[in-house]
XYZ file of C-alpha atoms in Angstrom:
158
model
C -52.316 -6.528 60.335
C -49.599 -8.344 58.745
C -46.244 -6.511 58.527
C -44.286 -9.568 57.681
C -42.023 -8.866 54.357
C -42.913 -11.390 51.916
C -39.408 -10.829 50.378
C -37.826 -13.250 52.874
C -40.105 -16.320 51.743
C -38.303 -18.887 49.833
C -38.875 -19.138 45.914
C -38.299 -21.534 43.160
C -35.310 -19.284 41.996
C -33.462 -19.778 45.137
C -33.060 -23.368 44.533
C -31.339 -23.254 40.925
C -28.063 -25.305 40.587
C -25.771 -24.355 37.675
C -24.131 -26.955 35.678
C -20.375 -27.507 36.428
C -18.042 -27.509 33.807
C -16.137 -30.776 33.604
C -13.062 -29.629 31.615
C -11.127 -26.594 32.005
C -10.156 -24.976 28.626
C -7.147 -22.503 28.114
C -8.095 -18.919 27.269
C -6.406 -19.107 24.052
C -8.492 -22.206 23.088
C -11.586 -20.246 23.971
C -10.473 -17.221 21.904
C -9.703 -19.539 18.795
C -12.928 -21.143 18.984
C -15.094 -18.070 19.670
C -13.208 -16.320 16.879
C -13.385 -19.245 14.358
C -17.296 -19.510 15.164
C -17.629 -15.846 14.043
C -15.326 -15.647 11.228
C -16.490 -18.934 9.496
C -20.225 -17.451 9.572
C -18.957 -14.143 8.204
C -16.999 -15.833 5.403
C -19.804 -18.162 4.423
C -22.352 -15.006 4.392
C -19.841 -12.652 2.470
C -18.363 -15.383 -0.091
C -21.507 -15.444 -2.467
C -21.641 -11.578 -2.848
C -18.191 -11.112 -3.257
C -16.222 -11.039 -6.668
C -14.276 -14.373 -7.301
C -10.862 -12.961 -6.916
C -11.582 -11.148 -3.594
C -13.538 -14.253 -2.368
C -10.567 -16.459 -2.934
C -8.306 -13.851 -1.016
C -10.981 -13.756 1.771
C -11.097 -17.581 2.187
C -7.233 -17.818 2.084
C -6.946 -15.289 4.855
C -9.489 -17.233 6.861
C -7.491 -20.610 6.531
C -4.226 -18.328 7.464
C -6.105 -17.272 10.657
C -6.898 -20.952 11.331
C -3.458 -21.913 11.063
C -2.142 -18.970 13.278
C -4.704 -19.524 16.063
C -3.562 -23.289 16.008
C 0.034 -22.176 16.754
C -1.100 -19.662 19.358
C -3.050 -22.430 21.107
C 0.162 -24.277 21.632
C 1.526 -21.291 23.886
C 1.398 -22.173 27.403
C 0.509 -18.888 29.184
C 1.710 -20.162 32.663
C 5.281 -20.512 31.429
C 5.607 -16.693 30.530
C 7.236 -14.760 33.121
C 7.130 -11.177 34.036
C 10.537 -10.406 32.498
C 9.619 -11.639 29.190
C 6.533 -9.355 28.931
C 8.823 -6.345 29.737
C 9.446 -5.417 25.899
C 5.738 -5.823 25.103
C 4.752 -3.301 28.099
C 7.260 -0.913 26.783
C 5.993 -1.111 23.149
C 2.328 -0.562 24.421
C 3.388 2.454 26.396
C 5.313 3.991 23.491
C 2.320 3.193 21.311
C -0.228 5.082 23.458
C 2.236 8.002 23.691
C 2.680 8.147 19.945
C -1.046 7.673 19.360
C -1.824 10.327 21.794
C 0.662 12.837 20.206
C -0.625 11.886 16.655
C -4.200 12.551 17.606
C -3.214 15.967 18.991
C -1.107 16.690 15.815
C -4.372 15.702 13.637
C -6.540 17.758 15.730
C -4.426 20.807 15.482
C -4.130 20.327 11.706
C -7.937 20.058 11.300
C -8.498 23.137 13.458
C -6.108 25.231 11.524
C -7.067 23.977 8.047
C -10.948 24.181 8.656
C -11.242 26.750 11.609
C -8.364 29.309 11.016
C -10.746 32.072 12.391
C -10.792 30.772 15.758
C -8.153 31.674 18.458
C -6.358 29.194 20.265
C -8.431 29.455 23.565
C -11.791 29.072 21.486
C -10.281 26.202 19.842
C -9.612 24.310 23.120
C -13.134 25.563 24.373
C -14.818 24.141 21.385
C -12.766 21.005 21.090
C -11.847 20.261 24.754
C -13.309 16.714 24.635
C -10.926 15.654 21.853
C -7.958 17.374 23.441
C -8.703 15.685 26.858
C -8.815 12.112 24.977
C -5.595 12.848 23.156
C -3.745 13.992 26.214
C -5.287 11.178 28.334
C -3.837 8.432 26.081
C -0.324 10.158 26.025
C -0.441 10.570 29.998
C -1.609 6.521 30.121
C 1.388 5.809 27.925
C 3.808 7.899 30.235
C 2.433 6.011 33.436
C 3.074 2.555 31.590
C 6.458 3.574 30.804
C 7.182 5.108 34.141
C 5.930 1.881 35.819
C 8.254 -0.207 33.791
C 11.229 2.045 34.564
C 10.592 1.527 38.310
C 10.074 -2.064 38.131
C 13.223 -4.025 39.664
C 15.447 -5.889 37.385
C 15.879 -9.447 37.802
C 19.172 -10.571 39.535
C 21.637 -12.048 37.007
C 23.561 -15.191 37.988
C 27.384 -15.058 37.691
């Protein structure tokens, strides 16, 4: 009897060599090229079926996107420091908190408009999933804001 495992035998797949990239592209260049590839195909597909006025606007917005991405590619991500990103992180935190609160408000408006016969406990029991998502967004935003509040400020020169 042969109890040797055949899983240890070398196969043709063990000797695969993957092609190495010769140039390193920046992430914004990859984003620009990927987005442009998808957008141009979409514009080419939708242009014949759109009304002429809408088609012109559609193509104008496509060329505006090209111009915007050309400017974005010029940004060197390595030169952006942590302190310059602070206002953006604060805005994202406030956006999460605000959107979570807005979702809860819309959910309460929906429940009070279309299901006034349900008590608060029954509403939460029936729509707990939506409540959890809304509250989780708000809590995530609060964590982002708290993290920013606890970050040390850079020392200023005199």
